[in-house]
Short mmCIF file of C-alpha atoms and ligand atoms in Angstrom, two decimals:
data_model
loop_
_atom_site.label_atom_id
_atom_site.label_comp_id
_atom_site.label_asym_id
_atom_site.label_seq_id
_atom_site.Cartn_x
_atom_site.Cartn_y
_atom_site.Cartn_z
CA MET A 1 0.23 0.00 0.03
CA HIS A 2 2.69 2.20 1.10
CA ASP A 3 4.74 1.00 -1.63
CA GLN A 4 2.93 4.04 -4.42
CA ARG A 5 6.70 5.53 -5.29
CA SER A 6 6.88 4.62 -8.71
CA LEU A 7 2.68 6.28 -9.83
CA SER A 8 2.80 8.86 -7.24
CA LEU A 9 3.84 12.68 -7.22
CA PRO A 10 4.23 13.53 -4.50
CA GLN A 11 5.21 10.90 -3.14
CA ILE A 12 3.46 9.19 -0.60
CA GLY A 13 5.58 7.81 2.19
CA ALA A 14 5.30 6.23 5.33
CA GLY A 15 1.70 6.34 7.72
CA GLY A 16 1.07 8.03 4.29
CA VAL A 17 2.26 11.43 4.96
CA ARG A 18 3.89 13.47 1.31
CA GLU A 19 7.41 12.89 1.67
CA SER A 20 8.01 16.33 1.25
CA TRP A 21 7.03 16.49 4.00
CA HIS A 22 8.82 13.80 6.52
CA ASP A 23 11.87 16.40 4.37
CA ARG A 24 10.72 18.89 6.12
CA PHE A 25 9.58 18.27 8.90
CA ALA A 26 12.98 15.44 9.60
CA GLU A 27 14.13 17.00 13.00
CA SER A 28 10.78 15.62 14.68
CA PRO A 29 11.28 12.25 13.45
CA ASP A 30 9.01 10.79 16.09
CA VAL A 31 6.09 13.27 15.78
CA LEU A 32 5.41 12.23 12.12
CA LYS A 33 2.85 9.95 10.79
CA SER A 34 4.13 6.16 9.77
CA THR A 35 3.59 3.08 9.79
CA ARG A 36 4.11 2.61 13.61
CA CYS A 37 2.13 5.28 14.44
CA GLU A 38 -1.32 6.05 13.23
CA GLN A 39 -2.18 8.21 16.14
CA THR A 40 -1.98 8.01 19.93
CA ILE A 41 -3.76 8.04 22.34
CA VAL A 42 -3.87 9.49 25.51
CA PRO A 43 -5.34 8.51 28.89
CA VAL A 44 -5.65 11.23 31.19
CA LEU A 45 -8.46 9.57 34.41
CA ASP A 46 -11.31 7.45 31.70
CA LEU A 47 -10.54 9.86 28.73
CA GLU A 48 -8.72 9.38 26.44
CA ILE A 49 -7.47 12.28 24.35
CA GLY A 50 -7.13 11.20 19.97
CA GLY A 51 -9.99 8.79 20.33
CA ASP A 52 -13.17 8.83 18.59
CA GLU A 53 -14.09 11.51 21.20
CA PHE A 54 -13.67 15.52 20.15
CA ILE A 55 -12.59 16.12 23.99
CA THR A 56 -14.00 19.95 25.61
CA MET A 57 -11.55 21.69 27.92
CA ALA A 58 -13.07 24.39 29.86
CA GLY A 59 -12.69 26.87 32.46
CA PRO A 60 -11.58 30.13 33.83
CA CYS A 61 -7.87 31.62 32.48
CA SER A 62 -6.89 31.78 36.33
CA VAL A 63 -7.75 30.19 39.39
CA GLU A 64 -9.79 32.89 41.34
CA THR A 65 -11.98 31.77 43.70
CA GLU A 66 -13.64 28.56 45.46
CA PHE A 67 -17.00 30.46 44.01
CA GLN A 68 -16.26 30.61 40.77
CA LEU A 69 -13.80 27.67 39.57
CA MET A 70 -16.08 25.40 41.50
CA ALA A 71 -18.86 27.19 40.46
CA THR A 72 -17.69 27.24 36.80
CA ALA A 73 -16.91 23.66 37.27
CA ASN A 74 -20.05 22.06 37.83
CA HIS A 75 -20.72 24.68 35.27
CA VAL A 76 -19.03 23.10 31.98
CA ARG A 77 -19.26 19.47 33.38
CA ARG A 78 -23.11 19.41 32.93
CA ALA A 79 -22.75 21.51 29.48
CA GLY A 80 -20.17 18.49 28.12
CA ALA A 81 -16.54 20.28 29.29
CA ARG A 82 -14.55 17.41 30.72
CA ILE A 83 -11.84 19.00 31.77
CA LEU A 84 -11.43 21.51 33.81
CA ARG A 85 -8.81 24.26 33.02
CA GLY A 86 -7.33 27.23 35.80
CA GLY A 87 -3.89 28.38 35.69
CA ALA A 88 -2.99 28.46 39.38
CA PHE A 89 0.84 30.11 38.30
CA LYS A 90 -0.24 33.08 35.03
CA PRO A 91 2.70 34.49 33.04
CA ARG A 92 1.38 37.64 32.39
CA SER A 93 3.07 40.73 30.99
CA SER A 94 3.31 42.40 33.68
CA PRO A 95 4.38 42.45 37.03
CA TYR A 96 1.71 44.55 38.77
CA ALA A 97 -1.24 41.88 37.11
CA PHE A 98 -1.95 38.74 39.36
CA GLN A 99 0.17 36.30 38.73
CA GLY A 100 -1.73 33.51 39.79
CA HIS A 101 -2.58 31.80 43.39
CA GLY A 102 0.60 29.19 43.09
CA LEU A 103 0.27 26.24 45.62
CA LYS A 104 -3.53 27.26 46.85
CA GLY A 105 -4.50 27.46 43.45
CA LEU A 106 -3.40 23.79 42.83
CA LYS A 107 -4.98 22.51 45.83
CA MET A 108 -8.31 24.60 44.26
CA LEU A 109 -7.88 22.11 41.17
CA ALA A 110 -7.86 19.15 43.18
CA ARG A 111 -10.87 19.93 44.91
CA ALA A 112 -12.73 20.11 41.80
CA ARG A 113 -11.38 17.62 40.42
CA GLU A 114 -13.15 15.79 43.28
CA GLU A 115 -16.42 18.19 42.86
CA SER A 116 -16.94 17.99 39.60
CA GLY A 117 -15.02 14.42 38.31
CA LEU A 118 -13.85 16.43 35.54
CA ALA A 119 -9.74 16.05 35.43
CA ILE A 120 -7.53 19.20 34.96
CA VAL A 121 -5.33 21.00 33.06
CA THR A 122 -3.10 23.51 34.49
CA GLU A 123 0.21 25.26 33.33
CA VAL A 124 3.60 25.37 34.51
CA MET A 125 5.61 27.64 33.96
CA SER A 126 8.77 26.83 35.29
CA GLU A 127 11.01 24.23 36.08
CA SER A 128 11.54 23.85 39.49
CA ASP A 129 6.80 23.74 40.37
CA VAL A 130 7.17 20.96 37.92
CA THR A 131 6.66 18.17 41.40
CA MET A 132 4.20 20.33 42.55
CA VAL A 133 2.17 21.09 39.78
CA ALA A 134 2.73 17.41 38.53
CA GLU A 135 1.01 16.07 41.61
CA TYR A 136 -2.27 17.88 41.51
CA ALA A 137 -2.83 18.25 37.24
CA ASP A 138 -3.77 15.41 35.68
CA ILE A 139 -2.39 17.06 31.89
CA LEU A 140 0.60 20.15 32.09
CA GLN A 141 0.18 22.71 29.98
CA ILE A 142 3.07 24.21 28.97
CA GLY A 143 2.29 28.50 27.61
CA THR A 144 3.16 30.04 24.11
CA ARG A 145 5.67 31.79 26.02
CA ASN A 146 7.78 28.48 27.10
CA MET A 147 7.61 26.52 24.54
CA GLU A 148 10.66 26.36 24.03
CA ASN A 149 11.82 26.38 27.55
CA TYR A 150 14.35 23.57 27.31
CA ALA A 151 14.16 22.57 30.73
CA LEU A 152 10.92 22.74 31.12
CA LEU A 153 10.27 20.60 28.64
CA GLU A 154 12.94 17.63 30.11
CA ALA A 155 11.26 17.85 33.31
CA ALA A 156 7.51 17.67 32.23
CA ALA A 157 8.60 15.05 30.60
CA ARG A 158 9.83 13.48 33.86
CA SER A 159 6.55 14.03 35.34
CA GLY A 160 5.04 11.05 33.13
CA ARG A 161 2.66 13.66 33.16
CA PRO A 162 0.86 13.99 30.04
CA VAL A 163 1.62 17.12 28.58
CA LEU A 164 0.09 20.27 26.10
CA LEU A 165 2.30 22.27 24.06
CA LYS A 166 1.39 25.13 22.77
CA ARG A 167 2.29 26.10 20.35
CA GLY A 168 4.64 29.49 21.16
CA MET A 169 3.15 33.00 19.62
CA VAL A 170 6.10 33.15 17.48
CA ALA A 171 7.25 29.14 16.76
CA THR A 172 6.32 27.75 13.14
CA VAL A 173 4.97 24.82 12.69
CA ALA A 174 8.40 22.94 12.89
CA ASP A 175 9.62 24.40 16.17
CA LEU A 176 6.06 23.20 17.81
CA LEU A 177 7.67 20.16 16.20
CA ARG A 178 10.82 20.37 17.13
CA SER A 179 9.11 21.07 20.70
CA ALA A 180 7.26 17.50 21.40
CA GLN A 181 10.25 15.02 19.99
CA CYS A 182 11.92 16.46 22.72
CA ILE A 183 9.34 15.79 25.03
CA LEU A 184 9.44 12.77 23.26
CA ASP A 185 13.02 12.44 23.44
CA TYR A 186 13.08 12.49 27.37
CA GLY A 187 10.95 9.81 27.18
CA ASN A 188 6.92 10.97 27.44
CA PRO A 189 5.05 9.51 24.64
CA ASN A 190 1.51 11.42 25.76
CA VAL A 191 1.81 14.73 24.25
CA ILE A 192 -1.10 17.24 23.10
CA LEU A 193 -0.41 19.94 20.33
CA CYS A 194 -2.37 23.18 20.80
CA GLU A 195 -3.11 25.90 17.99
CA ARG A 196 -3.61 28.78 19.84
CA GLY A 197 -3.06 31.37 17.74
CA ILE A 198 -0.03 33.28 16.35
CA ARG A 199 0.96 36.78 16.32
CA THR A 200 1.11 38.71 12.62
CA PHE A 201 0.04 42.17 11.25
CA GLU A 202 -3.60 41.60 12.25
CA THR A 203 -4.33 43.60 15.47
CA ALA A 204 -8.26 43.10 14.44
CA THR A 205 -7.96 39.68 16.47
CA ARG A 206 -5.33 39.03 19.77
CA ASN A 207 -3.16 36.36 17.16
CA THR A 208 -4.46 34.52 14.29
CA PHE A 209 -5.66 31.77 14.49
CA ASP A 210 -3.87 29.48 12.12
CA VAL A 211 -6.41 26.43 10.82
CA ALA A 212 -4.93 25.36 8.27
CA ALA A 213 -2.28 24.16 11.42
CA ILE A 214 -4.14 22.31 12.47
CA ALA A 215 -5.37 20.46 8.95
CA LEU A 216 -1.96 20.41 8.63
CA LEU A 217 -0.91 18.21 12.62
CA LYS A 218 -3.85 15.98 11.28
CA GLN A 219 -1.90 15.26 9.06
CA ILE A 220 0.82 14.20 9.25
CA SER A 221 1.38 14.22 13.62
CA HIS A 222 -0.08 11.30 15.22
CA LEU A 223 -0.07 13.54 17.83
CA PRO A 224 -3.75 15.01 19.49
CA VAL A 225 -4.00 18.87 17.66
CA ILE A 226 -6.37 20.92 20.23
CA ALA A 227 -7.66 24.33 19.70
CA ASP A 228 -8.11 27.25 21.95
CA PRO A 229 -10.02 29.98 20.02
CA SER A 230 -10.07 32.31 23.73
CA HIS A 231 -6.97 33.62 22.94
CA ALA A 232 -7.09 33.28 19.51
CA ALA A 233 -9.20 35.41 19.33
CA GLY A 234 -9.74 37.39 22.51
CA HIS A 235 -12.63 38.55 22.48
CA ARG A 236 -15.75 36.52 23.19
CA ASP A 237 -18.23 36.92 20.27
CA LEU A 238 -15.02 35.22 18.02
CA VAL A 239 -14.65 31.64 20.07
CA PRO A 240 -17.63 30.14 19.01
CA ALA A 241 -16.92 30.38 15.48
CA LEU A 242 -13.76 29.52 16.49
CA ALA A 243 -14.41 26.42 17.89
CA ARG A 244 -16.51 25.23 14.66
CA ILE A 245 -14.30 25.84 12.58
CA ALA A 246 -11.62 23.83 14.74
CA VAL A 247 -13.84 20.52 15.04
CA ALA A 248 -14.22 21.01 10.81
CA ALA A 249 -9.86 21.58 11.14
CA GLU A 250 -10.23 17.89 11.81
CA ALA A 251 -9.21 19.12 15.98
CA ASP A 252 -10.18 16.62 18.73
CA GLY A 253 -10.50 18.63 21.31
CA LEU A 254 -10.79 22.87 23.19
CA LEU A 255 -9.17 24.54 24.94
CA VAL A 256 -11.53 27.45 25.79
CA GLU A 257 -11.99 29.33 29.01
CA VAL A 258 -14.90 30.00 30.97
CA HIS A 259 -16.10 32.27 34.13
CA PRO A 260 -19.41 33.30 35.72
CA ASN A 261 -18.58 36.97 35.39
CA PRO A 262 -16.62 37.22 32.63
CA ASP A 263 -16.70 41.36 33.42
CA LYS A 264 -15.11 40.38 36.72
CA ALA A 265 -11.79 38.44 35.63
CA TRP A 266 -8.66 38.66 36.26
CA SER A 267 -7.73 37.45 34.04
CA ASP A 268 -8.42 37.70 29.82
CA GLY A 269 -11.66 38.69 30.61
CA GLU A 270 -12.47 40.05 27.16
CA GLN A 271 -12.36 36.40 25.50
CA SER A 272 -13.97 34.60 28.05
CA LEU A 273 -17.81 32.92 27.85
CA ASP A 274 -20.14 32.90 29.99
CA PHE A 275 -21.62 30.85 30.89
CA ASP A 276 -24.62 30.83 28.50
CA GLY A 277 -22.44 31.90 25.82
CA PHE A 278 -20.39 28.64 26.71
CA ASP A 279 -23.92 26.81 25.89
CA GLU A 280 -24.55 28.04 23.44
CA MET A 281 -21.07 27.46 22.14
CA MET A 282 -21.58 24.07 23.11
CA VAL A 283 -25.02 23.01 21.16
CA SER A 284 -24.02 25.17 17.97
CA LEU A 285 -21.44 22.34 17.63
CA ASP A 286 -24.12 19.59 17.39
CA PRO A 287 -24.18 19.50 13.79
CA TYR A 288 -20.48 19.19 13.15
CA LEU A 289 -19.67 16.53 15.89
CA ALA A 290 -22.51 15.25 14.20
CA LEU A 291 -20.17 14.53 10.71
CA ARG A 292 -17.11 14.26 12.28
CA ARG A 293 -19.20 10.75 14.27
CA GLN A 294 -19.55 10.34 10.35
CA SER A 295 -16.30 10.74 8.93
CA LEU A 296 -14.89 8.75 11.72
CA SER A 297 -16.66 6.42 10.93
CA MET A 298 -16.40 5.92 6.86
CA ARG A 299 -12.54 6.08 7.36
CA ALA A 300 -13.04 2.94 9.97
CA LEU A 301 -14.89 1.15 7.33
CA GLU A 302 -12.76 2.22 5.18
CA GLY A 303 -10.08 0.75 7.30
CA VAL A 304 -11.36 -2.79 8.04
CA ARG A 305 -11.95 -2.53 3.72
CA ALA A 306 -8.88 -2.43 2.97
CA MET A 307 -8.00 -5.26 4.71
CA GLU A 308 -10.23 -7.64 3.75
CA ALA A 309 -9.01 -6.39 0.58
CA PHE A 310 -5.47 -7.40 2.02
CA GLY A 311 -6.37 -10.87 2.72
C1 PEP B 1 -3.49 30.25 29.44
O1 PEP B 1 -4.44 28.85 28.44
O2 PEP B 1 -4.37 30.97 29.85
C2 PEP B 1 -2.82 31.16 29.05
C3 PEP B 1 -1.74 32.37 29.39
O3 PEP B 1 -2.47 30.42 27.55
P1 PEP B 1 -0.98 31.53 26.53
O4 PEP B 1 -0.39 30.06 27.02
O5 PEP B 1 -1.23 30.36 25.18
O6 PEP B 1 -1.33 32.45 26.06
MN1 MN B 2 -5.33 32.84 28.91
#
């Protein structure tokens, strides 16, 4: 099946990835699809990221108060989210802005997991905090500003927790894949890639949502890909449309900011959905998710037919 070199141009190599992509991303060979690995499925509690289920991770930008976190956790769970997000360590551009509650925030997240049953994803900013964050979190988030912090990548990888790797705001797809390759090299196969918008000349949106990168990553890499429409858009009104686009581009899930009272949020309020907005977004995703399910089962059927044809 893979030996079609003489028949087709451009050539299709291992794992159905064009040879030209293999050349282009030669520095990160292990993140590319191969006959050995077509899709990585990252296990998180009872969930699988990168499998058939589209996984929504939702919650506030920062963990603020017990009430804010619990109310959000309970609401997003009822609306269909499977993972709770929330920052206890916040990378802020101003030293005067709220930097996060640190350990106290991690403990609040752990209580929210107990109460809601949701898994927890939270950012770790420093290699010296990795052990502590890994004790409370189910997934370690590496933020956009740290995508090339290799000491942090190594420590996060060695913690054994799944790593959600956000694309640097001026990182190319090759840069993102190189960082993912580092985590694999340090012995951790459970990497989730996250497109969260990149910096371009456009300033109307906070970042430019690189939807082509999602489609490309899904074609070439076996790692799960999730989309963060909140940081990409910077405005809550745009978040649902970007979320729908992410489903159509074949993302494996979403990372979305939700707050009980976004106008009073301690960080990223403009891009945070309120509870009604989150419900509406989730409902608006339904027909797109139905199409996704259809195409997954069609692909599975094609796979079975191809196996049968091979005898
Ligand atoms: C966040 O998820 O709140 C965050 C800080 O994201 P990013 O690193 O993409 O800016
Ligand atoms: Mn944020």
